[in-house]
Short mmCIF file of C-alpha atoms and ligand atoms in Angstrom, two decimals:
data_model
loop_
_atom_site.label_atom_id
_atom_site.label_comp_id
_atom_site.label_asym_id
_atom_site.label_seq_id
_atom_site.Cartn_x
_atom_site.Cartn_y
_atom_site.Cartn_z
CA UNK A 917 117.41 -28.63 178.94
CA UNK A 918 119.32 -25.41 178.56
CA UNK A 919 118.82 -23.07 175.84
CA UNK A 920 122.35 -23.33 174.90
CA UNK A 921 121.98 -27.14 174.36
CA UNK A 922 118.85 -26.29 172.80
CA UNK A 923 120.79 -24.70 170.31
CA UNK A 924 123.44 -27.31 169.91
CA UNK A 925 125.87 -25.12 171.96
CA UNK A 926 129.03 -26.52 173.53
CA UNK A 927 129.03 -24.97 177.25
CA UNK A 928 131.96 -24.16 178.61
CA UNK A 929 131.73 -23.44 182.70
CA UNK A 930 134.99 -22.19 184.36
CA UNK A 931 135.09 -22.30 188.39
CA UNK A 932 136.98 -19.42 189.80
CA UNK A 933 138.25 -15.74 188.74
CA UNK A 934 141.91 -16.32 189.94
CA UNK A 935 144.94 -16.93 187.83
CA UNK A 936 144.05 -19.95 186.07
CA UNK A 937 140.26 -18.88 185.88
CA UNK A 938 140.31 -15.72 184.24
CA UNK A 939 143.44 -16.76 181.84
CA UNK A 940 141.50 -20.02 180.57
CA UNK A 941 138.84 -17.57 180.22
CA UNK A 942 140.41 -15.10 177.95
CA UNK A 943 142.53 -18.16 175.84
CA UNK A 944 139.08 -19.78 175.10
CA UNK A 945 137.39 -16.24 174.09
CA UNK A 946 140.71 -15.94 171.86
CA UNK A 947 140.54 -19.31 170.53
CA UNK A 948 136.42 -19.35 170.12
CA UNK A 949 135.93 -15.48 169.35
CA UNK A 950 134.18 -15.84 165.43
CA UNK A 951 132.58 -19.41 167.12
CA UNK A 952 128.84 -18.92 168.06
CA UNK A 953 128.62 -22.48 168.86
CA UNK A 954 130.55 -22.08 172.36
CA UNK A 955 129.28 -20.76 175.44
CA UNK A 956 131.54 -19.72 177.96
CA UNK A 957 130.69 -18.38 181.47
CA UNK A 958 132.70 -17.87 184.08
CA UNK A 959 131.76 -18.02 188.26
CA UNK A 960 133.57 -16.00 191.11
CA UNK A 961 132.47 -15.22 194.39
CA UNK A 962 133.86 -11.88 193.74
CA UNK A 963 133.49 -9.50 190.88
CA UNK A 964 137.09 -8.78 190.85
CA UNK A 965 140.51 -10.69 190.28
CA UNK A 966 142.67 -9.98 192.53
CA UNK A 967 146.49 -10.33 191.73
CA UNK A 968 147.79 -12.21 195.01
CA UNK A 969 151.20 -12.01 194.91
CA UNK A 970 150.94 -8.43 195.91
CA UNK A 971 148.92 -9.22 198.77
CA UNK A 972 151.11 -8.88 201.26
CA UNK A 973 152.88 -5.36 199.80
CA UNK A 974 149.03 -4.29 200.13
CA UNK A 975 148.69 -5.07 203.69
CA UNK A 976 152.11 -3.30 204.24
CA UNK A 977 151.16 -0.37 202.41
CA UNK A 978 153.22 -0.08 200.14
CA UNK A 979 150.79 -0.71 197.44
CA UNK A 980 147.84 1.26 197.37
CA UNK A 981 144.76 -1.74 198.09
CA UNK A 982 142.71 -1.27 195.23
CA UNK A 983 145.72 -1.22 192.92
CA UNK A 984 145.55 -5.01 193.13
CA UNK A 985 141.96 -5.54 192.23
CA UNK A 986 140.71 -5.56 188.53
CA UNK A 987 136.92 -5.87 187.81
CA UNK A 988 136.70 -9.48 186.09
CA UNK A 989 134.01 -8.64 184.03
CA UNK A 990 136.22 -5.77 181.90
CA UNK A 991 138.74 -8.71 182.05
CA UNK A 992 136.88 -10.89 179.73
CA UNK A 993 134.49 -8.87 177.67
CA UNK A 994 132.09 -11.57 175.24
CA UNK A 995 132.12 -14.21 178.31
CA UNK A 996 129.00 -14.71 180.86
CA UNK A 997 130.46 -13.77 184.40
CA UNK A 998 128.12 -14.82 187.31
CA UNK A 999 129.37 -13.52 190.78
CA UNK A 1000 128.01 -16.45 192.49
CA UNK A 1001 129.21 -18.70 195.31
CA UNK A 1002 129.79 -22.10 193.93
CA UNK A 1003 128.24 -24.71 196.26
CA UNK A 1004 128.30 -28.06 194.50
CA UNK A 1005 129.26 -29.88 191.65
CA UNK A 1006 127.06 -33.13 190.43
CA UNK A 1007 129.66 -35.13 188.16
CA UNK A 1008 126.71 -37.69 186.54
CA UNK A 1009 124.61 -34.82 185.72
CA UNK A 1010 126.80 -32.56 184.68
CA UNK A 1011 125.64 -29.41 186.58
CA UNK A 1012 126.93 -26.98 188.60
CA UNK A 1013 124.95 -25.38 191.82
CA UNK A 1014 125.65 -21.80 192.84
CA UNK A 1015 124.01 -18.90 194.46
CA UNK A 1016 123.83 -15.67 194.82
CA UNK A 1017 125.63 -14.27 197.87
CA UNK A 1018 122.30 -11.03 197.90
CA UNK A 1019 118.98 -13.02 197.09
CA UNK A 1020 120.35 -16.39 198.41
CA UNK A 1021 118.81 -17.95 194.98
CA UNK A 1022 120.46 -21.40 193.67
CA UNK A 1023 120.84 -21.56 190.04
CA UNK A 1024 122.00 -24.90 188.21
CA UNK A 1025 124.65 -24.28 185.30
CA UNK A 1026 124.63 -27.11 182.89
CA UNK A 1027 128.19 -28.05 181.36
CA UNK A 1028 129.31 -29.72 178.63
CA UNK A 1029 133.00 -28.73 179.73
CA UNK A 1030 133.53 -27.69 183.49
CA UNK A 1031 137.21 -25.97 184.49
CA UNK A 1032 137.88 -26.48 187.97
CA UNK A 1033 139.91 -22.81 188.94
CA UNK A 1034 138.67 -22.85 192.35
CA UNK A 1035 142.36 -22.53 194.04
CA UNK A 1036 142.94 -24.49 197.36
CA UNK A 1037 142.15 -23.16 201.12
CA UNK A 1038 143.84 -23.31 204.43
CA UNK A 1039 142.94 -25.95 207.11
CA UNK A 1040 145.15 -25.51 210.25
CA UNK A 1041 142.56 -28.21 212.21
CA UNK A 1042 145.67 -30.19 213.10
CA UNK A 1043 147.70 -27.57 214.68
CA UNK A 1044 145.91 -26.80 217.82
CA UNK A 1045 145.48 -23.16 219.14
CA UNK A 1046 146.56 -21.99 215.18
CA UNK A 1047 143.35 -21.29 213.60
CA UNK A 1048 142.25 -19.40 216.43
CA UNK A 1049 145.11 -16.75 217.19
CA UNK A 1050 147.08 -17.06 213.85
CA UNK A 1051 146.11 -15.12 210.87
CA UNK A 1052 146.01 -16.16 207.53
CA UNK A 1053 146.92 -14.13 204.32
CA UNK A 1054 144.77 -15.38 201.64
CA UNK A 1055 142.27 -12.31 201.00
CA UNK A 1056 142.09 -9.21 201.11
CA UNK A 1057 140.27 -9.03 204.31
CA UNK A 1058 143.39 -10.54 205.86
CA UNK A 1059 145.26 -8.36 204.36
CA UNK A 1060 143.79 -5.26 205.89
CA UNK A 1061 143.42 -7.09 209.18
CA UNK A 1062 147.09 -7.94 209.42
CA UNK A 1063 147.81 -4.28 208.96
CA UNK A 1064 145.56 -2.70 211.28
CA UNK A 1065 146.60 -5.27 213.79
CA UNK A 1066 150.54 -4.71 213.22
CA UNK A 1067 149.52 -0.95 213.46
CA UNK A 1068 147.81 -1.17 216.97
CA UNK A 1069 150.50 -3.84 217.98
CA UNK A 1070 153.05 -0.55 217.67
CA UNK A 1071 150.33 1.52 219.20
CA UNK A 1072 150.31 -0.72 222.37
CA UNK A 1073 153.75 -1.16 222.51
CA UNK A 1074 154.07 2.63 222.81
CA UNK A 1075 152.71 3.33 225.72
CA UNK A 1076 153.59 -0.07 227.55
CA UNK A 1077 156.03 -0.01 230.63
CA UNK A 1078 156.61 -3.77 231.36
CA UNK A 1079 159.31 -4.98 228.80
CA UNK A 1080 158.07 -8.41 228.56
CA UNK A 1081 155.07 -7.48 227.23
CA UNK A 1082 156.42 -4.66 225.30
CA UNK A 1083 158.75 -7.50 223.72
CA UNK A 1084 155.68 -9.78 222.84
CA UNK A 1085 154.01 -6.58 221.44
CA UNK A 1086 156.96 -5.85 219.39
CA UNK A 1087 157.57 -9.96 217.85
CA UNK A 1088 155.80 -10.65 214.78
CA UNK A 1089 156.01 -14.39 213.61
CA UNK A 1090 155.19 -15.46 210.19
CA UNK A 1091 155.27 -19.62 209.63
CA UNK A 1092 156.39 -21.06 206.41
CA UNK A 1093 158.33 -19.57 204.05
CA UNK A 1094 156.93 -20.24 200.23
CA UNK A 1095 155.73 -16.94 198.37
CA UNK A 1096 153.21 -16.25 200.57
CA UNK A 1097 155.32 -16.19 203.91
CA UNK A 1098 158.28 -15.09 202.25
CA UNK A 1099 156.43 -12.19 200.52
CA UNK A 1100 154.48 -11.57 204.20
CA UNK A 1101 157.64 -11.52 206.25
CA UNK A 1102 159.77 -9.06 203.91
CA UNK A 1103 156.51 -6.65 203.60
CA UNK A 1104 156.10 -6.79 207.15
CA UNK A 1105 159.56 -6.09 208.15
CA UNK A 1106 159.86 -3.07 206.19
CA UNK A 1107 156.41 -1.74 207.50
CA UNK A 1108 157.35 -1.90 211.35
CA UNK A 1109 160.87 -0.51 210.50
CA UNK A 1110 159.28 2.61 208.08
CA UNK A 1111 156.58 3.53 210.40
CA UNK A 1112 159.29 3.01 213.90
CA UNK A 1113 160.61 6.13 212.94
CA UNK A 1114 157.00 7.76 214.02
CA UNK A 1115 157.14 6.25 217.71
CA UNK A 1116 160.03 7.74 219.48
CA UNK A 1117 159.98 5.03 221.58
CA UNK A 1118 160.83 2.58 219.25
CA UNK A 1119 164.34 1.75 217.40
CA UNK A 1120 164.67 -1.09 214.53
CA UNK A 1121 166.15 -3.28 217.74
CA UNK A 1122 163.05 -3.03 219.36
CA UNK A 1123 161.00 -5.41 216.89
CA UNK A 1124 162.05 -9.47 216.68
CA UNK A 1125 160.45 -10.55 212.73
CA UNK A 1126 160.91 -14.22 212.53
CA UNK A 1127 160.24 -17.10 209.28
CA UNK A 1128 159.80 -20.37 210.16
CA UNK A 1129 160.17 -22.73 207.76
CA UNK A 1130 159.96 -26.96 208.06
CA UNK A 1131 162.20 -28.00 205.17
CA UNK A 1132 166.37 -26.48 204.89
CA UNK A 1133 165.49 -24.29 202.38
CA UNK A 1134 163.15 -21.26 202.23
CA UNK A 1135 161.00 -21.03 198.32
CA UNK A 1136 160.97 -24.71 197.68
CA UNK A 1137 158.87 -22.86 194.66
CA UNK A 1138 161.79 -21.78 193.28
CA UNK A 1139 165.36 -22.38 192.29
CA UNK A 1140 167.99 -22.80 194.96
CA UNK A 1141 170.31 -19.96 193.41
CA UNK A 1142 167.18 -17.37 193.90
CA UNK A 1143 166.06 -18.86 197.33
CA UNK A 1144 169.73 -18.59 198.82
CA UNK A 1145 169.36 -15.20 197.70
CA UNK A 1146 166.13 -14.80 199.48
CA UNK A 1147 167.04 -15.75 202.45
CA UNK A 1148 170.42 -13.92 202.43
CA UNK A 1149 168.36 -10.95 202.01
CA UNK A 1150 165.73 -11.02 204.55
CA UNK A 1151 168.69 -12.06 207.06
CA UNK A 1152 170.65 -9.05 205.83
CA UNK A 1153 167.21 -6.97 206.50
CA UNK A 1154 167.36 -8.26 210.22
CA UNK A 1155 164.76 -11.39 210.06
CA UNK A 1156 165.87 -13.86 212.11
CA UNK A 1157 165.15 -17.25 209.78
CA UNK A 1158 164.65 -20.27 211.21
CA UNK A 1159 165.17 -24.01 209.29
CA UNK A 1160 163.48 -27.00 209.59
CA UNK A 1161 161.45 -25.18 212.49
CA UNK A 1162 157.39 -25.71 212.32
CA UNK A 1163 154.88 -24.50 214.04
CA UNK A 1164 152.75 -26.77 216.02
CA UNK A 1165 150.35 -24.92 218.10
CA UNK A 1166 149.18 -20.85 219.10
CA UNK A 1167 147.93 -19.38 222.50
CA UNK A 1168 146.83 -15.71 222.74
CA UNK A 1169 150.23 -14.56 223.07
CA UNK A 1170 152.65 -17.47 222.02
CA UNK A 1171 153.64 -19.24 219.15
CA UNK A 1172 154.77 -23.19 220.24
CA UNK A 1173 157.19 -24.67 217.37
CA UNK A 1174 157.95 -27.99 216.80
CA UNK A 1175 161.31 -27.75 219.05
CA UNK A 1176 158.70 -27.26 222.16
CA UNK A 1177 160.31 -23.74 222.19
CA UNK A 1178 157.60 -21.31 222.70
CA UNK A 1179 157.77 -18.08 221.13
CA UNK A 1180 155.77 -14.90 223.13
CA UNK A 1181 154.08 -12.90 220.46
CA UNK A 1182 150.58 -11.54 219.57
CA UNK A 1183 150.95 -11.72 215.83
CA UNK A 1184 151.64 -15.03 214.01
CA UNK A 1185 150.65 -15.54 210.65
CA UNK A 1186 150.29 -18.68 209.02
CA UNK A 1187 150.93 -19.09 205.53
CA UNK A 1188 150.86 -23.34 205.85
CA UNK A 1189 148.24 -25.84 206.35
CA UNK A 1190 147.00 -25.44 202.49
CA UNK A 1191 143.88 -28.19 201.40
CA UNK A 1192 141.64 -29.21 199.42
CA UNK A 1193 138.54 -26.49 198.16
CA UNK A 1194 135.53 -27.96 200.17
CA UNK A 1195 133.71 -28.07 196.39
CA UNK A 1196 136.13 -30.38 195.15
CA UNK A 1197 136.57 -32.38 198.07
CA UNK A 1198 133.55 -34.50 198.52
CA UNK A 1199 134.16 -35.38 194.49
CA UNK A 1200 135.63 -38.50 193.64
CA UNK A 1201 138.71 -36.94 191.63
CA UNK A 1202 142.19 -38.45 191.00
CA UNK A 1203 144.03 -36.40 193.57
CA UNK A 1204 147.66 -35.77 194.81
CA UNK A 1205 146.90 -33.92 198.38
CA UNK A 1206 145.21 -31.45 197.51
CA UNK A 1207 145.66 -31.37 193.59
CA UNK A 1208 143.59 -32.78 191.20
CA UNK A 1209 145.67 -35.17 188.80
CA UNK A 1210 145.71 -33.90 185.48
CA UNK A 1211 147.34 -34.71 182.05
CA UNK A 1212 149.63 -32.69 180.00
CA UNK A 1213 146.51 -30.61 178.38
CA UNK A 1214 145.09 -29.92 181.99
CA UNK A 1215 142.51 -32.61 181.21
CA UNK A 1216 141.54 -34.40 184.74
CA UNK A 1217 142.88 -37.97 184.41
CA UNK A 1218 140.26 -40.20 183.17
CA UNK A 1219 137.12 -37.78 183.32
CA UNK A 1220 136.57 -36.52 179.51
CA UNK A 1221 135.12 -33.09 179.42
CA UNK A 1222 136.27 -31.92 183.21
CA UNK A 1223 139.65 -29.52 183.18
CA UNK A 1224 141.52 -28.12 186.11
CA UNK A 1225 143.73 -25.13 186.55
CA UNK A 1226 145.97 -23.46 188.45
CA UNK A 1227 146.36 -24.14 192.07
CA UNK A 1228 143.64 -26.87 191.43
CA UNK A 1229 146.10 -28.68 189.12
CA UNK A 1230 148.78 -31.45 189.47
C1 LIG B 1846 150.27 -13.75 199.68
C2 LIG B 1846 150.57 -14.64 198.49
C3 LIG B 1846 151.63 -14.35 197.65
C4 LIG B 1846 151.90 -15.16 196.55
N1 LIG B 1846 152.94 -14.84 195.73
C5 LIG B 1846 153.19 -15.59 194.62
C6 LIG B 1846 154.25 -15.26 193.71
O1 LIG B 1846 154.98 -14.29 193.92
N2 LIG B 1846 154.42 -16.04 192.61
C7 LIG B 1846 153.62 -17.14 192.36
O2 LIG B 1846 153.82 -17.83 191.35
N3 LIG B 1846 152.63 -17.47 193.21
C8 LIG B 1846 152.39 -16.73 194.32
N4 LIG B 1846 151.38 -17.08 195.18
C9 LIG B 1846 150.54 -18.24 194.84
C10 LIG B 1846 149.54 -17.82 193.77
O3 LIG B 1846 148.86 -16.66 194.20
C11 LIG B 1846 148.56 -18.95 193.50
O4 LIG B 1846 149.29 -20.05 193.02
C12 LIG B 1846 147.52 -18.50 192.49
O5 LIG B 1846 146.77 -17.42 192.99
C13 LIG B 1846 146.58 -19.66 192.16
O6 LIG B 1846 145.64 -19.21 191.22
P1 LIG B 1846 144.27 -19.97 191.06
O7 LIG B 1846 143.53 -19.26 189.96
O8 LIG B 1846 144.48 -21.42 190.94
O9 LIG B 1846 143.51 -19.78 192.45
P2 LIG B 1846 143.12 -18.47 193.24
O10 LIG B 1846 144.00 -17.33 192.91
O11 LIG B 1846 143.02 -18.91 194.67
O12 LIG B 1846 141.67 -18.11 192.67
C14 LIG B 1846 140.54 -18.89 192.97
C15 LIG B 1846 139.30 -18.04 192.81
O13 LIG B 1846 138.17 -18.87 193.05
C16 LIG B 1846 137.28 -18.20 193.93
N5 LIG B 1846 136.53 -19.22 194.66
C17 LIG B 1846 137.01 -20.16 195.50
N6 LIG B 1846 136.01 -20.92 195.97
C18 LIG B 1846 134.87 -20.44 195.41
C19 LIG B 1846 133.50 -20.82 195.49
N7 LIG B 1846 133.08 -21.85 196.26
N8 LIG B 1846 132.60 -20.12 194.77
C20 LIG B 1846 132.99 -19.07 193.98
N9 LIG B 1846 134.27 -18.67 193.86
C21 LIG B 1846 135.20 -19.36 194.57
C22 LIG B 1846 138.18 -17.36 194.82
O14 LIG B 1846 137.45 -16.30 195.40
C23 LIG B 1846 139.23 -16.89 193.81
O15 LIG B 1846 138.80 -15.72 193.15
C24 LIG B 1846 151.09 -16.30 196.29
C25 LIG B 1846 150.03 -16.61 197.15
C26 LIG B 1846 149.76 -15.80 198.24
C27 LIG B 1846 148.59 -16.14 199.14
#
């Protein structure tokens, strides 16, 4: 038994340092702050929060990178913040197993309350070719990939003397067109067409930027007044949008969409093909894909004492 039950403490362990983690986080410290009775600790892999939808302006650029990041812990002074990897989650016992990324040690966190802020991940398993020569942009690591690889794309195309592959050099494809891709394709658009003016070979007609998208309407996230404006925009910018389009497979230097049409290109990023967080999934949790059902207080349907936030949440 804990110390913290010990003491008759109610423990309060949140999953996650995103959005939903950090901002439960700092409403409980709020609500709880003259309460010596609740114990609140928080778990991220990372000892930062990172504000994603500037993600893609900081692989552009036109962000500075660490402008985005925010150490957690001066985020939410008075709470316990473990920068652990989260590995499992026992629902009868009530216990949470993480480790330590440096010593590899596995600590159990006993819960009286657990908030599940563990966001979702991408699994592109059923789109063959994708996971392999598409890149995601979930983290920061893809974020400075993207950009170095955009940057040496240009680099290549420089210098190249056959025009078909100076074309595929030059034809950046980003599939699926909710914040993230929409966000991606407009940051990327304006990077190749600020730094073209350093390559004398290159002119703004030399690059091809294309959105796929598998519905009629780009930011399903949004309203349609602000998504028609969207998409008016990143035409008007020169992205070539394309509508109930997916994309259904990669090779080294193509994208294949769902028309069979195949696309030559060496950068396609994929902003689909979100699922379940591989914690959560081997729980037996009310779930709408990969959403945990939840009630109008975030409570998980049916399960007294277990929360979920953010993109956890249905
Ligand atoms: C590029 C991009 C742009 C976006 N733009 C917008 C926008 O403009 N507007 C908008 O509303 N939404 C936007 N979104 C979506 C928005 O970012 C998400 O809805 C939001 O981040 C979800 O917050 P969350 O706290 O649920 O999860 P996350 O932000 O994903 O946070 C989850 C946290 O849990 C940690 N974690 C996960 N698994 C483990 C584990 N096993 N152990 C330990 N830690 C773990 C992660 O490292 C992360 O810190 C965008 C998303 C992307 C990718």
């Amino acid at each position: 038994m804990s110390a913290a039950h010990l003491a008759n403490k109610q423990r309060v362990v949140i999953l996650g340092g995103g959005f939903g983690g950090v901002a439960t986080a700092q409403r409980l410290r709020h609500h709880f702050k003259r309460d010596a009775s609740v114990e609140i600790t928080l778990v991220n892999r990372e000892n930062f929060f990172m504000f994603v939808p500037l993600l893609a302006s900081a692989a552009s650029g036109s962000i500075e990178t660490l402008h985005i990041l925010n150490p957690i812990r001066r985020m939410i002074p008075g709470i316990h913040f473990r920068a652990e990897e989260v590995l499992g989650i026992d629902l009868n016992r009530r216990m949470v197993v993480s480790t330590s990324p440096v010593t590899g040690r596995e600590a159990l966190l006993p819960y009286d309350h657990l908030v599940l802020g563990l966001g979702n991940t991408i699994n592109l398993g059923a789109l063959p070719g994708v996971s392999q020569h598409g890149k995601t942009m979930k983290s920061l690591g893809d974020a400075l990939h993207l950009r170095n690889h955009v940057i040496s794309m240009l680099e290549a195309a420089d210098v190249e003397t056959d025009p078909r592959i100076r074309q595929e050099l030059l034809t950046l494809v980003v599939a699926g067109a909710g914040y993230s891709g929409v966000e991606t394709v407009g940051e990327l658009n304006d990077l190749v067409h600020a730094i073209a003016r350093n390559y004398p070979s290159l002119t703004r007609e030399s690059f091809k930027v294309i959105l796929l998208h598998s519905r009629e309407r780009i930011l399903p996230e949004m309203g349609p007044g602000l998504a028609e404006f969207a998409l008016k925009e990143l035409r008007r910018r020169g992205v070539e949008v394309r509508l109930k389009t997916r994309i259904a497979a990669a090779t080294p230097h193509e994208a294949i969409l769902s028309t069979g049409e195949r696309i030559p290109t060496r950068t396609l990023v994929v902003t689909v093909g979100s699922a379940v967080n591989p914690v959560l999934a081997p729980l037996s949790l009310p779930r709408e894909k990969d959403r945990v059902l939840t009630d109008a207080f975030m409570s998980v349907l049916g399960m007294p004492g277990l929360w979920a936030v953010g993109d956890n949440a249905a």
